[in-house]
mmCIF file of C-alpha atoms in Angstrom:
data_model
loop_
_atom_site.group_PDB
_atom_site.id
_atom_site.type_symbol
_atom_site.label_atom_id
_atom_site.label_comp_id
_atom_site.label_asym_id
_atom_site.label_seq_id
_atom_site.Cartn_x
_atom_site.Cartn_y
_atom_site.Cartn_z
ATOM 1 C CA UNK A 2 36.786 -5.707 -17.885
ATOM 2 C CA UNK A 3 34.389 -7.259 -20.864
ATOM 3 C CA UNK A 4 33.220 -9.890 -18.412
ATOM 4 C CA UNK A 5 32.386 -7.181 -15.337
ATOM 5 C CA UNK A 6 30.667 -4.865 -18.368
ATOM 6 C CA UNK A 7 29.002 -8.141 -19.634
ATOM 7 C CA UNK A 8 27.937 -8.952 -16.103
ATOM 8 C CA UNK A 9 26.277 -4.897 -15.705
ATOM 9 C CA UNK A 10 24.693 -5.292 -18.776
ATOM 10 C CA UNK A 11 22.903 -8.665 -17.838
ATOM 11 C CA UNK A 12 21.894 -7.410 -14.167
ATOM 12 C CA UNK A 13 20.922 -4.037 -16.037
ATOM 13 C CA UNK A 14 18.175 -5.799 -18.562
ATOM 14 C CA UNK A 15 16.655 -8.524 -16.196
ATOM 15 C CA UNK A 16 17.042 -6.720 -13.005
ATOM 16 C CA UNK A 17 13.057 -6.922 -12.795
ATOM 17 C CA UNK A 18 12.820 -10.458 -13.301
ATOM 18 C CA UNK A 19 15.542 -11.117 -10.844
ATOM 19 C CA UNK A 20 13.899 -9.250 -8.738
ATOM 20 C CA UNK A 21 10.216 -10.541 -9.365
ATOM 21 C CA UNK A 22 11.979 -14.463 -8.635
ATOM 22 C CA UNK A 23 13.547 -12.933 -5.153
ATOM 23 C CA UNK A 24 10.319 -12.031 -4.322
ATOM 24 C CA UNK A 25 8.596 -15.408 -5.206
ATOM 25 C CA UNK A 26 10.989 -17.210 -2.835
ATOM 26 C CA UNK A 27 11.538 -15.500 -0.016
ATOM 27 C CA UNK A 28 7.610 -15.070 0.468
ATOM 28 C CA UNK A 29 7.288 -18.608 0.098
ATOM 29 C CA UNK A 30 7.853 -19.515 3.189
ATOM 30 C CA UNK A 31 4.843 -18.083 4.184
ATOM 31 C CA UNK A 32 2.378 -19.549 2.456
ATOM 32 C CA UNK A 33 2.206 -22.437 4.922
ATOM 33 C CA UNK A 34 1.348 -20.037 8.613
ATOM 34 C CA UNK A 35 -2.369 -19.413 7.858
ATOM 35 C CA UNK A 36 -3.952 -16.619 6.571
ATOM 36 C CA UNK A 37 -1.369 -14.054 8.482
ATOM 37 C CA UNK A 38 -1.118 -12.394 11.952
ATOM 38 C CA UNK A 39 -3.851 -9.467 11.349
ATOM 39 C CA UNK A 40 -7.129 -11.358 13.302
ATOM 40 C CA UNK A 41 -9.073 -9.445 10.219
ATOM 41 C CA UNK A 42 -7.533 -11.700 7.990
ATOM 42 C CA UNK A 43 -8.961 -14.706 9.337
ATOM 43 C CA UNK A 44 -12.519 -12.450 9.294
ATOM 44 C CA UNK A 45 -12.387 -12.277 5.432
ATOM 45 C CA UNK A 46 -11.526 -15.824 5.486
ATOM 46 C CA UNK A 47 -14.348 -16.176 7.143
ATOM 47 C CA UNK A 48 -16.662 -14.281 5.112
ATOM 48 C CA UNK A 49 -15.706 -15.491 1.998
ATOM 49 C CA UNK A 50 -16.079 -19.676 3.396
ATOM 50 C CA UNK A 51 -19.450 -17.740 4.099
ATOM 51 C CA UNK A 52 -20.111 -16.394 1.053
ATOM 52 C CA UNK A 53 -19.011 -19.746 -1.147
ATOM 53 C CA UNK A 54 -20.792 -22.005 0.465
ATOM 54 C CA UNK A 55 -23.846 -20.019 1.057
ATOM 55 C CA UNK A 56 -24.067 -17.218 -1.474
ATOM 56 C CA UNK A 57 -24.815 -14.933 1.629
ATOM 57 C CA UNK A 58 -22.636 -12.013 1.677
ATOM 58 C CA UNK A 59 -22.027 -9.941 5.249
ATOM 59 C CA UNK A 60 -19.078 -7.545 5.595
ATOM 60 C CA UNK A 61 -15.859 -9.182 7.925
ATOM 61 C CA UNK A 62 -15.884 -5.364 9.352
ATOM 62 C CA UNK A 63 -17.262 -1.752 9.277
ATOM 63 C CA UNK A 64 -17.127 -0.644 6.583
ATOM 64 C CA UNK A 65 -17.014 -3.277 4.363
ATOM 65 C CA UNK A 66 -13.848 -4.365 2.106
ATOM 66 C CA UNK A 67 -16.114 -5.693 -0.389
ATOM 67 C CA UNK A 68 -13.968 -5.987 -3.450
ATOM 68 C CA UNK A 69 -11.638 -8.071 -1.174
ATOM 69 C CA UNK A 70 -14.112 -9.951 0.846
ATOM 70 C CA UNK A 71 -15.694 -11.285 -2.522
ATOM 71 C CA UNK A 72 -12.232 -11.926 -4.408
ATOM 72 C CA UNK A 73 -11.196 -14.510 -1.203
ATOM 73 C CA UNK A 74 -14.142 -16.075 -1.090
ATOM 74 C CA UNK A 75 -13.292 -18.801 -4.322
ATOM 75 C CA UNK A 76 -10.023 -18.617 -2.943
ATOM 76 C CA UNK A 77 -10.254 -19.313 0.636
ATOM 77 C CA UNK A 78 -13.068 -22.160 -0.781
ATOM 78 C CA UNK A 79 -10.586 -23.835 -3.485
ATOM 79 C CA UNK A 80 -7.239 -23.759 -1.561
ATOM 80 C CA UNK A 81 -7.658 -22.268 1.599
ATOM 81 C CA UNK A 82 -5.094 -19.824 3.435
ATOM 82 C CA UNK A 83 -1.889 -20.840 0.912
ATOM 83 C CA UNK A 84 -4.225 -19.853 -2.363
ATOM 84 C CA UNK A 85 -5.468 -16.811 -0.956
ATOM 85 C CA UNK A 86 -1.683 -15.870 0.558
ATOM 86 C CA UNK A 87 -0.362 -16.814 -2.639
ATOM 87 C CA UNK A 88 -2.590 -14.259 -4.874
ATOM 88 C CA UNK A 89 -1.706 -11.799 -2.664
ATOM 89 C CA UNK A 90 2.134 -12.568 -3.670
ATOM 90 C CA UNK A 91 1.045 -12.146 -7.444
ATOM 91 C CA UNK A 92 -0.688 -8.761 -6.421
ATOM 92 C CA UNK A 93 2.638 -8.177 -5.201
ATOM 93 C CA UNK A 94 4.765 -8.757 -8.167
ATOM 94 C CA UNK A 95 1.980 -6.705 -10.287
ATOM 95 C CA UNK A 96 2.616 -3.800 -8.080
ATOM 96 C CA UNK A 97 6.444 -3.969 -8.157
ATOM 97 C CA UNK A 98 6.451 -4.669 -11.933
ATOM 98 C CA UNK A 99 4.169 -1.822 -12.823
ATOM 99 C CA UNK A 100 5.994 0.515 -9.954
ATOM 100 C CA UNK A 101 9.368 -0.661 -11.591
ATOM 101 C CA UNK A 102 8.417 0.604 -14.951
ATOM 102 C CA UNK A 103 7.311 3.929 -13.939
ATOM 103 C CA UNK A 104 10.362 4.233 -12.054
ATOM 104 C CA UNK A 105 12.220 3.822 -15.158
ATOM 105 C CA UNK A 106 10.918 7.701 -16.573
ATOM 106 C CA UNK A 107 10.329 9.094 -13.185
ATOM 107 C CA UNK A 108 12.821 7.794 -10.765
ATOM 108 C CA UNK A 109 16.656 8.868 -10.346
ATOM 109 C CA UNK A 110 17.850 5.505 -9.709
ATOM 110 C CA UNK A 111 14.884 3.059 -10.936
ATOM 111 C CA UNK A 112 17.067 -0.101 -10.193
ATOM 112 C CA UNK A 113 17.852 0.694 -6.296
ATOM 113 C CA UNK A 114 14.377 1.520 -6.207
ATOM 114 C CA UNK A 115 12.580 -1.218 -7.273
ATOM 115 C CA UNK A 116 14.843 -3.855 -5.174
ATOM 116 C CA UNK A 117 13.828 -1.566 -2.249
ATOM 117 C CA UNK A 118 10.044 -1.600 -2.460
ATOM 118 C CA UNK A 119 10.172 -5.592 -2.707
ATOM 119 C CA UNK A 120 12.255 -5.944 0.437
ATOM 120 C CA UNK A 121 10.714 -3.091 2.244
ATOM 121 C CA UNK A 122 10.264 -4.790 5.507
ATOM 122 C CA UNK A 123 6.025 -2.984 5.799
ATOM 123 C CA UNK A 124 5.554 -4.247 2.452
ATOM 124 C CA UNK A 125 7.154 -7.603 2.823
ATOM 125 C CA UNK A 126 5.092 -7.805 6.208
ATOM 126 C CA UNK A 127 1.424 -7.873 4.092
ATOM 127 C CA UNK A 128 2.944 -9.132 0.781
ATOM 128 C CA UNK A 129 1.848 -13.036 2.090
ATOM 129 C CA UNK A 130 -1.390 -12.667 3.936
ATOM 130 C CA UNK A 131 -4.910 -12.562 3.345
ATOM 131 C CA UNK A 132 -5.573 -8.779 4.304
ATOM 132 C CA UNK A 133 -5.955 -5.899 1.337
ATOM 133 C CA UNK A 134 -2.991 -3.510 1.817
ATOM 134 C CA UNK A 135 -0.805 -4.745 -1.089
ATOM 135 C CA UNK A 136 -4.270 -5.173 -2.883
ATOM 136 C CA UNK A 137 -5.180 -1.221 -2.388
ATOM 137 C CA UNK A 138 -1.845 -0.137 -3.411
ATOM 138 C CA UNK A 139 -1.347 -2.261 -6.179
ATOM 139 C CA UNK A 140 -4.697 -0.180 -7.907
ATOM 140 C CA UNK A 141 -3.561 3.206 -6.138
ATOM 141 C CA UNK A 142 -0.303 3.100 -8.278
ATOM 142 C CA UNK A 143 -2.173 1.901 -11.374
ATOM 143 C CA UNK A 144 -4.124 5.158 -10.898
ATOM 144 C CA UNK A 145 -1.211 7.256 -10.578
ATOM 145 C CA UNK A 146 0.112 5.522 -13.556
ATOM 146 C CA UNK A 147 -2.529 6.436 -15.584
ATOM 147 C CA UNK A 148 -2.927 10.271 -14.883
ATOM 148 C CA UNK A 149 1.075 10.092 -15.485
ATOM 149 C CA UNK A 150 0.303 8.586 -19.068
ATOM 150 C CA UNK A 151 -3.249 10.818 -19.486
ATOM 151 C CA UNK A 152 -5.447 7.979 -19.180
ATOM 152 C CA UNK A 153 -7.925 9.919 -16.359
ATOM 153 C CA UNK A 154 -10.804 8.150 -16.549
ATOM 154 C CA UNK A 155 -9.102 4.875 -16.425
ATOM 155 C CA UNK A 156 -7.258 6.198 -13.522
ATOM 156 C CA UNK A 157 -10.558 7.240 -11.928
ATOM 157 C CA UNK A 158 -11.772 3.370 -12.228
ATOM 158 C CA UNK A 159 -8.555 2.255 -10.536
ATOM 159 C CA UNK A 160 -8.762 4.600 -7.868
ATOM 160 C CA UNK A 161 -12.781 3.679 -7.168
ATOM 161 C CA UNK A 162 -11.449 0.036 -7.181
ATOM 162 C CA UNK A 163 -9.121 0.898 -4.297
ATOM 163 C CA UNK A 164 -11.945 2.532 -2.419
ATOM 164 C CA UNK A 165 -13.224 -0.378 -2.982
ATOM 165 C CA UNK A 166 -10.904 -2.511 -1.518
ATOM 166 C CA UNK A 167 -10.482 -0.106 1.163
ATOM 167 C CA UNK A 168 -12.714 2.765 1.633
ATOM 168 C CA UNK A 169 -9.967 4.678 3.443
ATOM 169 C CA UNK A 170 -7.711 4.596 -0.165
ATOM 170 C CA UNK A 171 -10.180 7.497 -1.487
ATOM 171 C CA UNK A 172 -8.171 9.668 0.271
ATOM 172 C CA UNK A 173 -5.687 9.468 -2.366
ATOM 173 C CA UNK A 174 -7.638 11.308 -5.052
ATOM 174 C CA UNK A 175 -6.699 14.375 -2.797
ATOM 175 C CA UNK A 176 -2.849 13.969 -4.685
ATOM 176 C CA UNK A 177 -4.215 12.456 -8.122
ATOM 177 C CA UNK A 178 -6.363 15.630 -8.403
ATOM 178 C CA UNK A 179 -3.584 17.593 -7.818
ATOM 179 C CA UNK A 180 -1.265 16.080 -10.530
ATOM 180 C CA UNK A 181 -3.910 16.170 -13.143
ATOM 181 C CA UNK A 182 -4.270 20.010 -12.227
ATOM 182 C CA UNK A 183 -0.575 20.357 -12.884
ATOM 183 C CA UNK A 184 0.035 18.489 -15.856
ATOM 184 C CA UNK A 185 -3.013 19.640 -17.773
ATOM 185 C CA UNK A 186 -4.118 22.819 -15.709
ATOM 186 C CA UNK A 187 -8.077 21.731 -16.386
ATOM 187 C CA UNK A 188 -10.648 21.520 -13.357
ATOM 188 C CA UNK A 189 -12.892 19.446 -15.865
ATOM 189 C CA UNK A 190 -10.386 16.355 -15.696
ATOM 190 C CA UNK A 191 -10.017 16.435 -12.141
ATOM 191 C CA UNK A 192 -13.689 16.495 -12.154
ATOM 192 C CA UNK A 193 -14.170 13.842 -14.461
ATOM 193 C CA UNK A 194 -11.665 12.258 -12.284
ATOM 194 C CA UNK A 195 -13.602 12.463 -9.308
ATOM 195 C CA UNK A 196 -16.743 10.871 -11.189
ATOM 196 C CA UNK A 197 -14.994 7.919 -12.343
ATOM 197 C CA UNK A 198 -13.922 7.568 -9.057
ATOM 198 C CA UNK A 199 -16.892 8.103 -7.323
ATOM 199 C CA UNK A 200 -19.090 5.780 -9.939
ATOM 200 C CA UNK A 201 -16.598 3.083 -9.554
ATOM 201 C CA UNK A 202 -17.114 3.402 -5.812
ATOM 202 C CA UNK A 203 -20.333 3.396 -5.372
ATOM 203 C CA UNK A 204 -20.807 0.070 -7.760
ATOM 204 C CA UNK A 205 -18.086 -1.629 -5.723
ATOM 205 C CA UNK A 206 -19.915 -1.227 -2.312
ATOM 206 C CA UNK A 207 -23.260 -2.179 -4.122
ATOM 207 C CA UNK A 208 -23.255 -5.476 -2.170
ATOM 208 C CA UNK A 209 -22.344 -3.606 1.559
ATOM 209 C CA UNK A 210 -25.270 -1.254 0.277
ATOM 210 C CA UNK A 211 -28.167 -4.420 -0.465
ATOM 211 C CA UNK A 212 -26.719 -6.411 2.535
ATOM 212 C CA UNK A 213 -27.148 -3.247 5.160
ATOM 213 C CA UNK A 214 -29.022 -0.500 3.877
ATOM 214 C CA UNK A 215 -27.684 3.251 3.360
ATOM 215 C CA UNK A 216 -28.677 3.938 6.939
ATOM 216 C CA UNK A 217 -27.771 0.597 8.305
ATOM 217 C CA UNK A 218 -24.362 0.815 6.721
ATOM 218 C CA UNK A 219 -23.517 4.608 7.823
ATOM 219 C CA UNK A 220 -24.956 3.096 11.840
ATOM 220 C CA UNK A 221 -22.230 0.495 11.587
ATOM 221 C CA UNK A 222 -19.676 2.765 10.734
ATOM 222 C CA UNK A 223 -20.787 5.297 13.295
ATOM 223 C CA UNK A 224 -20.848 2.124 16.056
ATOM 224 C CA UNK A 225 -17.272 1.275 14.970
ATOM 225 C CA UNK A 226 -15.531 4.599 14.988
ATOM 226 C CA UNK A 227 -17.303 5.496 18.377
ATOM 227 C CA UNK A 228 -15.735 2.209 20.743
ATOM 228 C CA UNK A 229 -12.785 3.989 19.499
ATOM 229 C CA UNK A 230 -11.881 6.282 22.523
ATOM 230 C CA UNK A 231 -8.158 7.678 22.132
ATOM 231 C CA UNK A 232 -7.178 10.857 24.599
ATOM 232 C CA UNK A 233 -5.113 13.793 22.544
ATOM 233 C CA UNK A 234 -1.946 12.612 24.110
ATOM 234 C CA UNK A 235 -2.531 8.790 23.366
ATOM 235 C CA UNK A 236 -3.026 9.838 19.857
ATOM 236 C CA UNK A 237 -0.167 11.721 19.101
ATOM 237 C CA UNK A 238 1.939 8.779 21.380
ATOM 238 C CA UNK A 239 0.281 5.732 19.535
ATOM 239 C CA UNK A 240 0.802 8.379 15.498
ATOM 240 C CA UNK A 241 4.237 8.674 16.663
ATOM 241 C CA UNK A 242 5.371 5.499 17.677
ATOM 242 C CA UNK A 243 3.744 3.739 14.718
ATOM 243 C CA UNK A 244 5.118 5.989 12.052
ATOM 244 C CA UNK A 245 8.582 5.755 13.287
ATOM 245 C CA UNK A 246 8.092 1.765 13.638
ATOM 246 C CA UNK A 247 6.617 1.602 10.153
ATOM 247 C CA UNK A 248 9.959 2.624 8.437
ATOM 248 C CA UNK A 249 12.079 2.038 11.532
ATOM 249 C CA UNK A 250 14.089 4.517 13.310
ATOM 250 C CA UNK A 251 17.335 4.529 11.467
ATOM 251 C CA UNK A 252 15.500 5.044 8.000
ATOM 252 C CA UNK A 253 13.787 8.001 10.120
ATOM 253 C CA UNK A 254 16.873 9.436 10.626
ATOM 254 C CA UNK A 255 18.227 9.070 7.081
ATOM 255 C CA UNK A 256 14.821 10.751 5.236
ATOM 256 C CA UNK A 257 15.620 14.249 7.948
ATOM 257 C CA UNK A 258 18.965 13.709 6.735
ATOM 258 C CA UNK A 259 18.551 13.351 3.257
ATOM 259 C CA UNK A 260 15.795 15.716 2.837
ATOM 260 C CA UNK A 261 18.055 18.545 4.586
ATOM 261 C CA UNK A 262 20.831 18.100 2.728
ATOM 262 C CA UNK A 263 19.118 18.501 -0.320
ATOM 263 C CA UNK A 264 16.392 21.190 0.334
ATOM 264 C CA UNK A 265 17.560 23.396 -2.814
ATOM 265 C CA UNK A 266 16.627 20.706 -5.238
ATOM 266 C CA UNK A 267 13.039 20.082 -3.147
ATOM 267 C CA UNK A 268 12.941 23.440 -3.566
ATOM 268 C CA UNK A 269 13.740 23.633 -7.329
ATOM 269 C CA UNK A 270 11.041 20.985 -7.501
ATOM 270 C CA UNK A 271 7.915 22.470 -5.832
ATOM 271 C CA UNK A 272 9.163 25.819 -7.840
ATOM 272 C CA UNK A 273 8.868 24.153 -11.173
ATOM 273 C CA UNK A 274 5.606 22.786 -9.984
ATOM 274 C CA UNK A 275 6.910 19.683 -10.553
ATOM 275 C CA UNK A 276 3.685 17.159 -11.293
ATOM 276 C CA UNK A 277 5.638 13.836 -9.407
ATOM 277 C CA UNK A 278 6.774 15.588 -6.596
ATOM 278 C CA UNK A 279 3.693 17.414 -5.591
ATOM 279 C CA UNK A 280 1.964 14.146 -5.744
ATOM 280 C CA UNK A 281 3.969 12.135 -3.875
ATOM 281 C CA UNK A 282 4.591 14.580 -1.493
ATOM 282 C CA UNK A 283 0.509 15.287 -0.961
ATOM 283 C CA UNK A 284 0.208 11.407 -0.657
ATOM 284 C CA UNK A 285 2.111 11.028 1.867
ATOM 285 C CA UNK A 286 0.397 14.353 4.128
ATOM 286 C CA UNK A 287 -2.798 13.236 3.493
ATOM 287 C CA UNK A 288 -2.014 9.350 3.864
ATOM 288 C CA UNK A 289 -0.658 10.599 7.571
ATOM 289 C CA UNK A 290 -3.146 12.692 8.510
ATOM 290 C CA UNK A 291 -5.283 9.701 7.804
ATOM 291 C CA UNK A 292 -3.411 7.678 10.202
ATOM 292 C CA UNK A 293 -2.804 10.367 12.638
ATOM 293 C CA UNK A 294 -6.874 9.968 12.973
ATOM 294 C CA UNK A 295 -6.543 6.244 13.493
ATOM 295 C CA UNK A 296 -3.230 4.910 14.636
ATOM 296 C CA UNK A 297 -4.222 1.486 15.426
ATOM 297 C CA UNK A 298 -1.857 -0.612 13.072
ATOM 298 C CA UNK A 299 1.465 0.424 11.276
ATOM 299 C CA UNK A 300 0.018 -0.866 8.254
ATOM 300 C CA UNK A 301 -2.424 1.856 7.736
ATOM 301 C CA UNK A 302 0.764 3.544 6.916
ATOM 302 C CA UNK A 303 1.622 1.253 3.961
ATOM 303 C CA UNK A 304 0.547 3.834 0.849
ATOM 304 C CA UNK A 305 2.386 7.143 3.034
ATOM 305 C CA UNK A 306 5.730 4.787 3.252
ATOM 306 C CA UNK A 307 5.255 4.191 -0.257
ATOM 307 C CA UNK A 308 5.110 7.293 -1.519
ATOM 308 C CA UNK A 309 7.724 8.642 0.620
ATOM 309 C CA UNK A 310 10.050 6.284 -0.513
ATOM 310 C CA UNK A 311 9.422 7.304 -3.839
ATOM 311 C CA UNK A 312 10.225 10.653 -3.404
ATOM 312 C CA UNK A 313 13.228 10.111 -1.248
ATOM 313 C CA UNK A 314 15.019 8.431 -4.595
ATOM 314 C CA UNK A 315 13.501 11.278 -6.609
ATOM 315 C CA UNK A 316 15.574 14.136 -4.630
ATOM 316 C CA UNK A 317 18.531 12.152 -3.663
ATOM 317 C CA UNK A 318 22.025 10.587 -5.003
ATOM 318 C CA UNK A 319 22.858 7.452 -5.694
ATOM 319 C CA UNK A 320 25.190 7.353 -2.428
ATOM 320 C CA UNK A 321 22.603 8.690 -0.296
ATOM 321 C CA UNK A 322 19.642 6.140 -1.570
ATOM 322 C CA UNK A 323 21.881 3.421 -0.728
ATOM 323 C CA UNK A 324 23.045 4.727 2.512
ATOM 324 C CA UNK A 325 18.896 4.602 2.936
ATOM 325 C CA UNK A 326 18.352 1.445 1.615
ATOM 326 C CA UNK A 327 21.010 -0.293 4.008
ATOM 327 C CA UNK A 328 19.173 2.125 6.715
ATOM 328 C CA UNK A 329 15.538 0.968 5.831
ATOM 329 C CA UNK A 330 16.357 -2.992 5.355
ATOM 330 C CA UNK A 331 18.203 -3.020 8.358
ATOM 331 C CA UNK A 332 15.005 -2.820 10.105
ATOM 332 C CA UNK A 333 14.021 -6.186 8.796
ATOM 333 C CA UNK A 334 16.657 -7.709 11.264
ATOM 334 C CA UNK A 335 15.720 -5.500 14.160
ATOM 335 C CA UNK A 336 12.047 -5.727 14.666
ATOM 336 C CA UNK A 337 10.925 -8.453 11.666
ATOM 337 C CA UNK A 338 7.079 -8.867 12.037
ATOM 338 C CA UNK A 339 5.731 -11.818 9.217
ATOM 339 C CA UNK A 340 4.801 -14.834 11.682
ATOM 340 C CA UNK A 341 1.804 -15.716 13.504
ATOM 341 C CA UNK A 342 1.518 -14.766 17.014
ATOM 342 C CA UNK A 343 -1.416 -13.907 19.264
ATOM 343 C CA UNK A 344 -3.728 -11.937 16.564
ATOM 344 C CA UNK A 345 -3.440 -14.758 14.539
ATOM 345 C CA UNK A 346 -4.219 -17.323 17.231
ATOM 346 C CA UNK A 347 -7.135 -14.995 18.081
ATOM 347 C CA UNK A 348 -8.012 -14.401 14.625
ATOM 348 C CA UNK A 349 -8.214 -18.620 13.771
ATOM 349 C CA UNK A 350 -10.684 -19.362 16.969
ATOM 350 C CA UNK A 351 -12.571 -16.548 15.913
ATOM 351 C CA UNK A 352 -12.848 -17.847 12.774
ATOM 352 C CA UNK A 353 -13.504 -21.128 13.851
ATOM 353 C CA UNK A 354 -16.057 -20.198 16.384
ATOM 354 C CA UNK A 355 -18.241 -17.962 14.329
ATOM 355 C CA UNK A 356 -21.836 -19.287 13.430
#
């Protein structure tokens, strides 16, 4: 009995770092299959070889990920594909160690939680590659970490960084506003919020800015979205599909069924105005609504997965989190998605073939 309680107590205080060290090897293996299977990852390779060698910045895409694009470009320069896939493994334990410790005050079962978002199969997916998902969400959870600890202005610089990274993460100061509004009931912090965020923003795509032009930049973003042409019906197919494929079908099934069996306490919850569970709950909407507007990639889904899974361990039991873990890992084994294949291929002869 000691040696079982001795055994709890040792998994209980280094469950992190466990954790953290499962990560490190199992991503390992991918260090060593270029710079991923996303064709924009061999773009930003691209544009940072570009950038190092010739102190010429252009954006890899509209709308420019400039924060990313100028972080790769040492990186792609000094060690290639396995330097730049291997920083975004650090990003990755950053964001499960700081998403582990706010689990520990906020979280119903912090341990089953933090084992799941490392072995997530949609975060494992980007958590070796050269693209800016695990990046964006690493600073999108260091901004809801700060309003959670009252640090808003901070919080607005982390979520400006993310922007940054990705333009599309600004959508996420929809929820932050809405926490700070609930936990301190002031529309000058959200404000001051929003200026953080928007300062930090604007700085960030400074170089986009000088390389394009205000009016060149907004043209290239107005040529991008308008090749896209997706009918009502392919919208809603393509939203559908890619949601359900992002958590897998099984772990579908178990968030209907664990949200319905425990509607009172959601309930109880939004009643109390609870601060967490709004947020969460807005990230995800407005996170969806975002891809519902461009379904292209299941990845754009990466921050509403998140966010869902954190509230999903907020409302439920211990039996029913694991019953969604085994439900959500599964997936790994039914449709696993971290080697190279035809983007990639694509992706490498663009790279090789640009000017």
């Amino acid at each position: 009995m000691n040696n079982n309680s001795s055994a709890h107590n040792f998994l209980s205080r280094h469950w992190l770092h466990l954790t953290l060290i499962a990560i490190v090897l199992t991503r390992l293996p991918l260090l060593w299959n270029g710079y991923g299977s996303d064709p924009d990852a061999w773009r930003i390779a691209h544009v940072g070889s570009t950038l190092w060698t010739t102190g010429n910045y252009h954006i890899s895409r509209p709308p420019g990920y400039p924060l990313h694009e100028i972080i790769s470009a040492p990186l792609v320069a000094w060690g290639g594909s396995f330097l730049s896939n291997f920083t975004t493994i650090v990003a990755t334990l950053f964001l499960i160690t700081i998403a582990s410790q706010w689990a520990r005050s906020l979280a119903r079962h912090p341990h089953l939680l933090t084992f799941l978002l490392a072995f997530m199969p949609l975060i494992w997916l980007n958590s070796a590659t050269t693209m800016d998902y695990i990046w964006s969400l690493l600073f999108i959870v260091l901004a809801f970490n700060d309003v959670q600890e009252n640090n808003i202005i901070r919080a607005g610089v982390w979520m400006g960084v993310a922007a940054g990274f990705r333009l599309s993460n600004i959508v996420a100061a929809v929820p932050l506003c809405v926490m700070i509004y609930l936990l301190h009931r002031s529309k000058k912090l959200s404000l001051s919020f929003l200026v953080a965020t928007l300062a930090t923003t604007i700085v960030a795509f400074t170089p986009v800015l000088i390389h394009l032009g205000l009016l060149g930049w907004l043209n290239e973003i107005r040529m991008q979205t308008s090749t896209i042409h997706l009918t009502h019906s392919d919208r809603v197919l393509y939203f559908g599909y890619r949601t359900l494929y992002s958590i897998g079908p099984l772990a579908a099934l178990a968030t209907l069924w664990i949200v319905a069996i425990n509607r009172d306490l959601v309930r109880q919850l939004l009643r109390e105005r609870d601060a967490s569970t709004f947020g969460y709950l807005v990230a995800v909407v407005v996170f969806l609504a975002q891809f519902f507007w461009l379904p292209l990639d299941r990845s754009y889904a990466l921050p509403a997965v998140f966010f869902l899974l954190l509230f999903i361990n907020r409302i439920s039991t211990e039996k029913q989190f694991i019953a969604f873990m085994v439900c959500a890992l599964s997936f790994a084994f039914i449709n696993i998605d971290i080697t190279q294949h035809e983007g990639a291929r694509r992706g490498k002869l663009e790279l090789h073939a640009a000017p």
